[in-house]
Short mmCIF file of C-alpha atoms in Angstrom, two decimals:
data_model
loop_
_atom_site.label_atom_id
_atom_site.label_comp_id
_atom_site.label_asym_id
_atom_site.label_seq_id
_atom_site.Cartn_x
_atom_site.Cartn_y
_atom_site.Cartn_z
CA MET X 25 99.66 109.47 148.68
CA PRO X 26 99.93 109.59 144.90
CA GLN X 27 96.77 110.48 142.90
CA TYR X 28 97.52 107.53 140.35
CA ASP X 29 99.03 104.04 140.34
CA TYR X 30 101.70 105.11 137.83
CA ASP X 31 103.07 108.28 136.18
CA LEU X 32 102.95 106.40 132.86
CA PHE X 33 101.23 103.34 131.78
CA VAL X 34 102.31 101.97 128.32
CA ILE X 35 100.03 99.60 126.36
CA GLY X 36 102.43 97.66 124.11
CA ALA X 37 106.11 96.74 124.55
CA GLY X 38 107.37 97.02 120.96
CA SER X 39 110.34 99.20 119.90
CA GLY X 40 108.52 102.57 120.53
CA GLY X 41 107.00 101.45 123.75
CA THR X 42 109.84 99.85 125.27
CA ARG X 43 112.04 103.14 124.42
CA ALA X 44 109.41 105.49 125.93
CA SER X 45 109.10 103.16 129.24
CA ARG X 46 112.80 103.00 129.70
CA VAL X 47 113.57 106.52 129.21
CA ALA X 48 110.66 107.73 131.19
CA ALA X 49 111.72 105.46 134.00
CA ALA X 50 115.40 106.64 133.50
CA HIS X 51 113.72 110.26 134.14
CA GLY X 52 112.27 108.99 137.65
CA ALA X 53 108.73 108.14 136.47
CA ARG X 54 106.73 105.30 137.75
CA VAL X 55 106.06 103.20 134.85
CA ALA X 56 104.22 100.14 133.90
CA VAL X 57 103.89 98.54 130.45
CA ALA X 58 101.28 95.76 129.41
CA GLU X 59 102.23 93.44 126.78
CA GLU X 60 100.12 90.37 125.70
CA TYR X 61 102.39 88.63 123.65
CA ARG X 62 106.13 89.18 124.04
CA VAL X 63 108.46 92.14 124.83
CA GLY X 64 109.91 93.38 121.54
CA GLY X 65 107.22 93.87 119.45
CA THR X 66 106.75 93.15 115.61
CA CYS X 67 110.39 94.36 114.68
CA VAL X 68 112.12 91.95 117.03
CA ILE X 69 109.80 88.86 117.10
CA ARG X 70 108.08 88.74 113.86
CA GLY X 71 109.57 91.52 111.54
CA CYS X 72 112.65 93.41 110.75
CA VAL X 73 115.05 91.36 112.88
CA PRO X 74 114.22 87.66 111.91
CA LYS X 75 113.41 88.78 108.40
CA LYS X 76 116.86 90.28 107.89
CA LEU X 77 118.35 86.90 109.41
CA LEU X 78 116.47 85.15 106.76
CA VAL X 79 117.66 87.48 103.92
CA TYR X 80 121.25 86.74 105.17
CA GLY X 81 120.74 83.06 104.79
CA ALA X 82 119.00 83.53 101.43
CA HIS X 83 122.30 85.40 99.96
CA PHE X 84 124.12 82.21 100.44
CA ALA X 85 122.45 80.71 97.66
CA GLU X 86 124.02 83.20 95.11
CA ASP X 87 127.08 83.49 96.94
CA LEU X 88 128.03 79.65 96.77
CA LYS X 89 127.60 79.79 93.01
CA ASP X 90 129.55 82.87 92.56
CA ALA X 91 132.37 81.38 94.87
CA LYS X 92 133.37 79.03 91.90
CA ARG X 93 134.59 81.87 89.95
CA PHE X 94 136.83 83.01 92.89
CA GLY X 95 138.43 79.59 93.10
CA TRP X 96 136.38 77.83 95.87
CA GLN X 97 135.55 74.16 94.86
CA VAL X 98 131.88 74.39 95.88
CA PRO X 99 129.55 71.26 95.00
CA ASP X 100 127.14 71.91 92.18
CA GLN X 101 124.40 71.08 94.57
CA CYS X 102 124.45 72.27 98.14
CA ASP X 103 121.92 71.05 100.78
CA PHE X 104 119.88 73.66 102.59
CA ASP X 105 118.17 72.61 105.76
CA TRP X 106 115.30 75.18 106.33
CA LYS X 107 114.67 73.99 109.62
CA THR X 108 118.27 74.55 110.67
CA LEU X 109 118.03 78.37 109.89
CA ARG X 110 114.42 78.72 111.04
CA ASP X 111 115.09 77.32 114.62
CA ASN X 112 118.62 79.40 114.80
CA VAL X 113 116.55 82.66 113.81
CA LEU X 114 113.96 82.02 116.48
CA GLU X 115 116.64 81.24 118.96
CA GLU X 116 118.06 84.67 118.33
CA VAL X 117 114.60 86.19 118.78
CA ASP X 118 114.35 84.67 122.02
CA ARG X 119 117.77 85.95 122.96
CA ILE X 120 116.65 89.79 122.01
CA ASN X 121 113.12 89.13 123.72
CA GLY X 122 115.25 88.44 126.69
CA ALA X 123 117.49 91.44 126.26
CA TYR X 124 114.63 93.59 125.87
CA THR X 125 113.03 92.45 129.23
CA GLN X 126 115.82 92.46 131.01
CA THR X 127 116.50 96.30 129.94
CA LEU X 128 112.88 97.22 131.31
CA GLU X 129 113.48 95.41 134.41
CA THR X 130 116.98 97.06 135.03
CA HIS X 131 115.32 100.48 134.68
CA GLY X 132 112.54 99.74 137.15
CA VAL X 133 109.77 99.49 134.55
CA GLU X 134 106.82 97.01 135.81
CA ILE X 135 106.11 94.45 133.03
CA ILE X 136 102.36 93.24 132.96
CA HIS X 137 102.04 90.40 130.54
CA GLN X 138 98.37 90.78 130.03
CA ARG X 139 96.23 92.55 127.35
CA ALA X 140 95.29 96.07 128.50
CA THR X 141 92.66 98.23 127.16
CA VAL X 142 91.76 101.72 127.91
CA SER X 143 88.90 102.41 130.28
CA GLY X 144 89.00 106.21 130.91
CA PRO X 145 91.25 109.01 130.38
CA HIS X 146 93.61 107.93 133.31
CA SER X 147 92.66 104.41 133.73
CA VAL X 148 93.30 100.93 131.81
CA ARG X 149 91.48 97.50 132.38
CA LEU X 150 93.76 94.35 132.18
CA ALA X 151 92.73 91.03 131.11
CA ASP X 152 92.14 89.74 134.48
CA GLY X 153 89.80 92.46 135.33
CA THR X 154 92.20 94.53 137.36
CA GLU X 155 92.03 98.18 136.89
CA LYS X 156 95.02 100.71 137.17
CA THR X 157 95.34 104.27 136.89
CA ALA X 158 98.10 106.77 135.39
CA GLU X 159 98.63 110.34 135.07
CA ARG X 160 99.38 109.55 131.28
CA ILE X 161 98.66 106.67 129.02
CA LEU X 162 100.84 105.84 125.89
CA ILE X 163 99.31 103.55 123.12
CA ALA X 164 102.21 101.74 121.51
CA VAL X 165 100.41 98.59 120.33
CA GLY X 166 101.74 98.72 116.53
CA ALA X 167 100.04 97.19 113.70
CA HIS X 168 99.13 93.78 112.16
CA PRO X 169 99.11 92.47 108.62
CA ALA X 170 95.96 93.26 106.54
CA VAL X 171 94.20 90.10 104.97
CA PRO X 172 91.93 90.74 101.98
CA ALA X 173 88.16 90.04 102.39
CA CYS X 174 87.76 87.13 99.73
CA PRO X 175 86.42 83.61 99.99
CA GLY X 176 88.98 81.08 101.03
CA ALA X 177 91.42 83.79 102.60
CA GLU X 178 91.68 81.78 105.63
CA HIS X 179 93.77 79.45 103.90
CA GLY X 180 96.65 82.07 103.26
CA ILE X 181 99.50 83.08 105.72
CA THR X 182 101.04 86.32 106.66
CA SER X 183 104.48 87.40 107.25
CA ASN X 184 103.93 86.49 110.88
CA GLU X 185 103.54 82.78 110.14
CA ALA X 186 106.30 82.86 107.51
CA PHE X 187 108.90 82.39 110.17
CA HIS X 188 107.41 79.21 111.69
CA LEU X 189 106.97 77.19 108.66
CA ASP X 190 107.50 73.57 108.65
CA ALA X 191 109.18 73.64 104.97
CA ILE X 192 109.76 76.01 102.10
CA PRO X 193 106.93 75.61 99.62
CA LYS X 194 107.63 74.71 96.03
CA ARG X 195 105.40 77.36 94.72
CA ILE X 196 104.21 80.37 96.63
CA LEU X 197 102.07 83.42 95.48
CA ILE X 198 102.67 86.47 97.44
CA ALA X 199 100.01 89.28 97.20
CA GLY X 200 101.24 92.65 97.18
CA ALA X 201 104.13 94.75 95.81
CA GLY X 202 105.54 96.62 98.89
CA TYR X 203 108.69 96.02 100.82
CA ILE X 204 107.26 93.04 102.71
CA ALA X 205 106.35 91.25 99.52
CA ASN X 206 109.48 92.07 97.70
CA GLU X 207 111.76 91.02 100.55
CA PHE X 208 109.99 87.41 101.17
CA ALA X 209 109.67 87.09 97.31
CA GLY X 210 113.63 87.30 97.29
CA ILE X 211 113.78 85.09 100.26
CA PHE X 212 111.56 82.47 99.16
CA HIS X 213 113.08 82.41 95.56
CA GLN X 214 116.88 81.98 96.97
CA PHE X 215 115.44 78.99 98.85
CA GLY X 216 114.15 77.26 95.76
CA ALA X 217 110.33 78.11 95.57
CA HIS X 218 108.87 79.41 92.40
CA VAL X 219 107.34 82.77 93.32
CA ILE X 220 104.59 84.63 91.98
CA ILE X 221 103.93 88.38 93.04
CA MET X 222 100.32 89.36 92.52
CA ASN X 223 99.39 92.94 92.95
CA ARG X 224 96.13 94.92 92.13
CA THR X 225 97.99 97.91 90.36
CA GLN X 226 100.85 97.99 88.02
CA ASP X 227 103.33 99.46 90.33
CA ILE X 228 105.68 97.81 92.83
CA LEU X 229 107.04 99.71 95.90
CA ARG X 230 105.12 103.10 95.70
CA GLY X 231 106.98 105.92 97.07
CA TYR X 232 110.50 104.75 95.98
CA ASP X 233 112.04 106.33 92.74
CA LEU X 234 110.82 104.94 89.76
CA SER X 235 114.05 104.28 88.16
CA ILE X 236 115.04 102.12 91.07
CA ARG X 237 112.07 100.13 91.46
CA ASP X 238 111.92 99.44 87.73
CA ARG X 239 115.36 98.09 87.94
CA LEU X 240 114.39 95.75 90.81
CA LEU X 241 111.52 94.68 88.77
CA GLN X 242 113.76 93.94 85.69
CA ILE X 243 116.29 92.02 87.94
CA SER X 244 113.51 89.96 89.55
CA MET X 245 112.08 88.90 86.39
CA MET X 246 115.35 88.11 84.98
CA LYS X 247 115.97 85.79 88.01
CA GLY X 248 112.60 83.93 87.25
CA LEU X 249 110.25 85.68 89.54
CA GLU X 250 106.80 85.97 87.95
CA PHE X 251 104.41 88.88 88.41
CA LYS X 252 100.57 89.18 87.91
CA PHE X 253 99.72 93.08 87.71
CA ASP X 254 96.14 94.47 87.94
CA ALA X 255 94.97 91.37 89.52
CA LYS X 256 92.54 91.21 92.31
CA PHE X 257 91.58 88.22 94.42
CA GLU X 258 88.19 86.60 93.51
CA ARG X 259 88.57 83.40 95.59
CA LEU X 260 90.95 80.76 97.00
CA ASP X 261 90.01 77.09 96.55
CA LYS X 262 91.90 74.54 98.85
CA GLY X 263 92.22 70.98 97.04
CA GLU X 264 92.25 67.69 98.61
CA ASP X 265 95.90 67.70 97.98
CA GLY X 266 96.34 70.91 100.01
CA CYS X 267 97.26 72.96 97.21
CA LEU X 268 95.60 76.34 96.50
CA THR X 269 94.06 77.46 93.38
CA VAL X 270 94.00 81.32 93.10
CA HIS X 271 91.26 82.72 91.29
CA MET X 272 92.03 86.55 90.30
CA SER X 273 90.83 89.21 87.96
CA ASN X 274 92.31 89.56 84.61
CA HIS X 275 94.52 86.24 84.87
CA GLU X 276 94.03 82.74 84.70
CA PRO X 277 93.86 81.05 88.00
CA VAL X 278 97.00 79.61 89.31
CA THR X 279 97.76 76.66 91.78
CA VAL X 280 100.42 77.00 94.45
CA ASP X 281 101.42 75.29 97.57
CA MET X 282 101.20 78.55 99.58
CA VAL X 283 99.61 81.96 99.59
CA MET X 284 101.09 84.68 101.51
CA PHE X 285 99.46 88.04 102.04
CA ALA X 286 101.38 91.08 102.14
CA THR X 287 98.79 93.79 101.45
CA GLY X 288 99.76 96.41 104.08
CA ARG X 289 99.37 96.55 107.74
CA VAL X 290 96.42 97.80 110.11
CA PRO X 291 96.68 99.66 113.34
CA ASN X 292 95.89 97.43 116.37
CA THR X 293 93.19 99.82 117.76
CA GLU X 294 90.27 97.45 117.65
CA GLY X 295 88.78 96.63 120.77
CA LEU X 296 91.25 98.68 122.54
CA GLY X 297 88.51 101.11 124.20
CA LEU X 298 90.01 104.05 122.44
CA GLU X 299 86.88 105.67 120.82
CA GLU X 300 84.64 105.11 124.13
CA ALA X 301 87.46 107.09 126.12
CA GLY X 302 87.01 109.82 123.49
CA VAL X 303 90.26 109.06 121.50
CA ALA X 304 89.83 110.27 117.70
CA LEU X 305 90.68 107.48 115.20
CA GLU X 306 91.24 107.90 111.29
CA LYS X 307 90.92 104.75 109.40
CA GLY X 308 91.93 102.78 112.54
CA ALA X 309 94.81 105.04 113.28
CA VAL X 310 95.17 107.00 116.60
CA VAL X 311 95.25 110.78 115.69
CA VAL X 312 97.89 112.67 117.20
CA ASP X 313 99.81 116.03 117.21
CA GLU X 314 103.49 116.80 117.06
CA GLN X 315 103.74 115.95 120.79
CA ASN X 316 102.20 112.74 120.18
CA ARG X 317 99.01 113.70 122.14
CA SER X 318 95.56 112.42 120.93
CA SER X 319 92.38 114.06 121.36
CA VAL X 320 92.26 113.10 124.90
CA ASP X 321 94.76 115.11 126.75
CA SER X 322 96.17 112.49 129.05
CA ILE X 323 96.45 109.75 126.18
CA PHE X 324 99.29 109.64 123.92
CA ALA X 325 100.24 107.30 120.80
CA ILE X 326 103.54 106.50 118.89
CA GLY X 327 104.44 104.29 116.37
CA ASP X 328 102.57 102.11 113.73
CA VAL X 329 99.31 102.77 115.58
CA THR X 330 99.31 106.26 114.51
CA ASN X 331 100.06 105.16 110.88
CA ARG X 332 102.39 108.15 110.27
CA ILE X 333 105.45 106.35 109.02
CA GLN X 334 105.75 102.75 109.71
CA LEU X 335 109.32 102.28 110.53
CA THR X 336 110.90 100.67 113.71
CA PRO X 337 113.63 103.82 113.98
CA VAL X 338 110.73 106.31 113.58
CA ALA X 339 108.46 104.55 116.46
CA ILE X 340 112.01 104.55 118.71
CA ARG X 341 112.52 108.11 117.96
CA GLU X 342 109.18 109.01 118.80
CA GLY X 343 109.14 107.01 122.13
CA GLN X 344 112.26 109.08 123.01
CA ALA X 345 110.77 112.44 122.32
CA PHE X 346 107.75 111.67 124.09
CA ALA X 347 109.56 110.40 127.41
CA ASP X 348 111.88 113.46 127.19
CA THR X 349 109.11 115.94 126.59
CA PHE X 350 106.83 114.78 129.41
CA PHE X 351 109.23 113.33 132.04
CA GLY X 352 112.77 114.56 131.16
CA ASN X 353 111.85 118.31 131.03
CA LYS X 354 113.25 118.57 127.53
CA PRO X 355 110.73 119.35 124.91
CA THR X 356 111.40 117.33 121.92
CA THR X 357 109.53 116.90 118.42
CA VAL X 358 110.52 114.35 115.70
CA ASP X 359 111.63 115.82 112.47
CA TYR X 360 109.98 113.60 109.63
CA ALA X 361 112.02 115.11 106.69
CA ASN X 362 114.66 113.06 105.07
CA ILE X 363 114.03 109.77 107.01
CA PRO X 364 115.98 106.87 105.23
CA SER X 365 114.42 103.57 104.41
CA ALA X 366 115.58 100.26 102.71
CA VAL X 367 114.10 97.44 101.07
CA PHE X 368 116.13 94.17 101.66
CA SER X 369 115.05 92.80 98.45
CA HIS X 370 117.55 90.61 96.21
CA PRO X 371 119.47 93.21 95.36
CA PRO X 372 118.34 95.52 98.13
CA MET X 373 117.01 99.10 97.63
CA ALA X 374 117.48 102.19 99.80
CA GLY X 375 116.35 105.78 99.61
CA VAL X 376 116.30 109.32 101.24
CA GLY X 377 114.37 112.46 100.48
CA MET X 378 112.54 113.21 97.54
CA THR X 379 112.03 111.16 94.46
CA GLU X 380 112.79 112.73 91.03
CA SER X 381 109.08 113.15 90.15
CA GLU X 382 108.34 114.63 93.70
CA ALA X 383 111.34 116.99 93.20
CA LYS X 384 110.01 118.30 89.90
CA GLN X 385 106.72 118.73 91.42
CA LYS X 386 107.81 120.60 94.52
CA LEU X 387 110.88 122.44 93.17
CA GLY X 388 110.53 122.95 89.41
CA SER X 389 114.10 123.17 88.62
CA VAL X 390 115.80 119.88 89.21
CA ALA X 391 119.22 118.37 88.46
CA VAL X 392 119.57 114.47 88.26
CA TYR X 393 122.90 112.58 88.34
CA SER X 394 123.19 109.07 88.21
CA SER X 395 125.77 105.96 87.88
CA ASP X 396 124.69 102.75 86.25
CA PHE X 397 127.40 99.95 86.74
CA ARG X 398 128.37 96.25 87.45
CA PRO X 399 129.72 95.94 90.84
CA MET X 400 133.17 94.50 90.50
CA LYS X 401 132.25 91.09 92.54
CA ASN X 402 129.42 90.81 89.91
CA VAL X 403 132.01 91.03 86.90
CA LEU X 404 134.21 88.40 88.25
CA ALA X 405 131.40 86.22 89.35
CA GLY X 406 130.13 86.37 85.73
CA ARG X 407 126.70 88.17 87.12
CA ASN X 408 125.05 90.52 84.61
CA GLU X 409 123.12 92.21 87.73
CA ARG X 410 123.82 96.27 87.50
CA ALA X 411 123.62 98.49 90.39
CA LEU X 412 122.04 101.90 90.01
CA TYR X 413 122.63 105.00 91.97
CA LYS X 414 120.75 108.19 91.69
CA MET X 415 121.01 111.68 92.90
CA VAL X 416 118.12 114.43 92.89
CA CYS X 417 119.41 117.95 93.35
CA ASP X 418 117.66 121.44 93.39
CA GLY X 419 118.57 122.80 90.10
CA VAL X 420 119.22 126.31 91.39
CA SER X 421 121.32 125.66 94.54
CA GLY X 422 122.59 122.33 93.91
CA LYS X 423 121.33 120.82 97.23
CA ILE X 424 120.96 117.15 97.40
CA VAL X 425 117.19 116.59 98.00
CA GLY X 426 117.21 112.86 97.10
CA LEU X 427 119.38 109.98 97.00
CA HIS X 428 118.09 106.35 95.72
CA MET X 429 120.20 103.32 95.16
CA ILE X 430 119.68 99.71 94.21
CA GLY X 431 122.53 97.26 94.47
CA PRO X 432 124.70 95.11 96.89
CA ASP X 433 125.02 96.58 100.43
CA VAL X 434 123.21 99.75 99.62
CA PRO X 435 121.20 100.13 102.70
CA GLU X 436 124.62 100.06 104.60
CA ILE X 437 125.96 102.82 102.22
CA LEU X 438 122.97 104.96 102.23
CA GLN X 439 123.05 105.40 106.25
CA ALA X 440 126.06 107.47 106.01
CA ALA X 441 125.00 109.26 102.74
CA ALA X 442 121.66 110.08 104.50
CA ILE X 443 123.40 112.37 106.96
CA ALA X 444 124.73 114.37 104.23
CA VAL X 445 121.21 114.83 102.63
CA LYS X 446 119.99 115.65 105.94
CA ALA X 447 122.62 118.30 106.63
CA GLY X 448 121.74 119.99 103.12
CA LEU X 449 125.03 119.16 101.37
CA THR X 450 125.44 119.97 97.78
CA LYS X 451 126.53 117.92 94.71
CA ALA X 452 129.56 120.25 94.52
CA GLN X 453 130.53 119.10 98.15
CA PHE X 454 130.25 115.29 97.12
CA ASP X 455 132.22 116.15 94.18
CA ASP X 456 134.96 117.63 96.33
CA THR X 457 135.32 114.41 98.25
CA VAL X 458 137.84 112.04 97.12
CA ALA X 459 136.77 108.66 95.97
CA LEU X 460 137.57 105.80 98.32
CA HIS X 461 138.63 103.00 95.69
CA PRO X 462 137.94 100.38 94.98
CA THR X 463 134.44 100.58 96.66
CA MET X 464 130.95 100.70 95.27
CA ALA X 465 130.26 103.61 97.43
CA GLU X 466 132.74 105.77 95.51
CA GLU X 467 130.21 106.13 92.85
CA LEU X 468 128.43 108.68 95.18
CA VAL X 469 130.97 111.26 94.62
CA LEU X 470 131.54 110.28 90.80
CA MET X 471 128.14 110.51 89.55
CA LYS X 472 127.55 112.45 86.14
#
């Protein structure tokens, strides 16, 4: 008789947990995964996927205006129905949720639609009181939006609720200046809202190259987005008309129809029984080694709950590595160097590797190349918005150590270019590649 009910018990069926469960089962393991909400996790249900679909919808606002310059007889005023887009996006979420569920079931993974908590090194307790045992337990519960502790905070929303709104607000204040804040700022602005971005510092999108984020700030302000820097919440007052008055430091109060908090994400470890089981946490995140093992030998963690790099592809890679290592006889560790990332703002940003300032600190000798241009489509459309590509190289070897971009379609362009950065190619090798003309991507091999 097996010593445990399962070889692997996974708590959380998001992108990382689903990948680990599926691959471990394919290797022959007896796997169960507990999910208290819906299979697919933040990315599929209330994150990257529905957000990107809203971004697509928002782009039509500018595309319809530009179309006139390309000869299309578009009315001056085009009606937009938010509920149509919202419902179609949620329908697609349902479809992907079903696909994720079917994938797990096809691979023989048992899905338990309950909350599970850790009750020991080899045991979990389900919401109905049932106890299950497993040789290994994997924590893949992700994170949730942080909400600031200020009077009236309960009147605001987070990105979770943004996908279910009954209507687009006329005025919205978004707290935070990271990727979620800037992405939703672009979405709401294109749908006709007046957007105010409030941030406790003077920096937006820390971690991205300064030149690129400065360009986004310039373009955003040119489009009419309003910024309140060095601002901290004091309180939110809700009026009889439902409007919210936001009191903040260093600025006059502002009255809006909605406040959205995009002030970071917090690992979902509270009440999970981890500390009682002896699992070490740091600022609420599970501390793990390069094999994703916690301070308890039989308990592992991947994805946002570890607060290493909060990106869906990273969680997936970690889940794959965990399953291959412990169930596939294929020891694998994740290389966290040169991970590409993107901000689906308006226009989008993308980057991989070191920023210029990071390279100067670490390498000393640095060569920087750039291309600052108006995309061809913007020229004919009469749009003054400029793209900026920036390449950071080791000043001695010429090796490309960073690539940073803002402009139309740059996330699509960077995915291929990131391979070259990961492979350690040089500026000379980019220069040796013939340009593909006319494209925006050709600027990568023409930078001066």
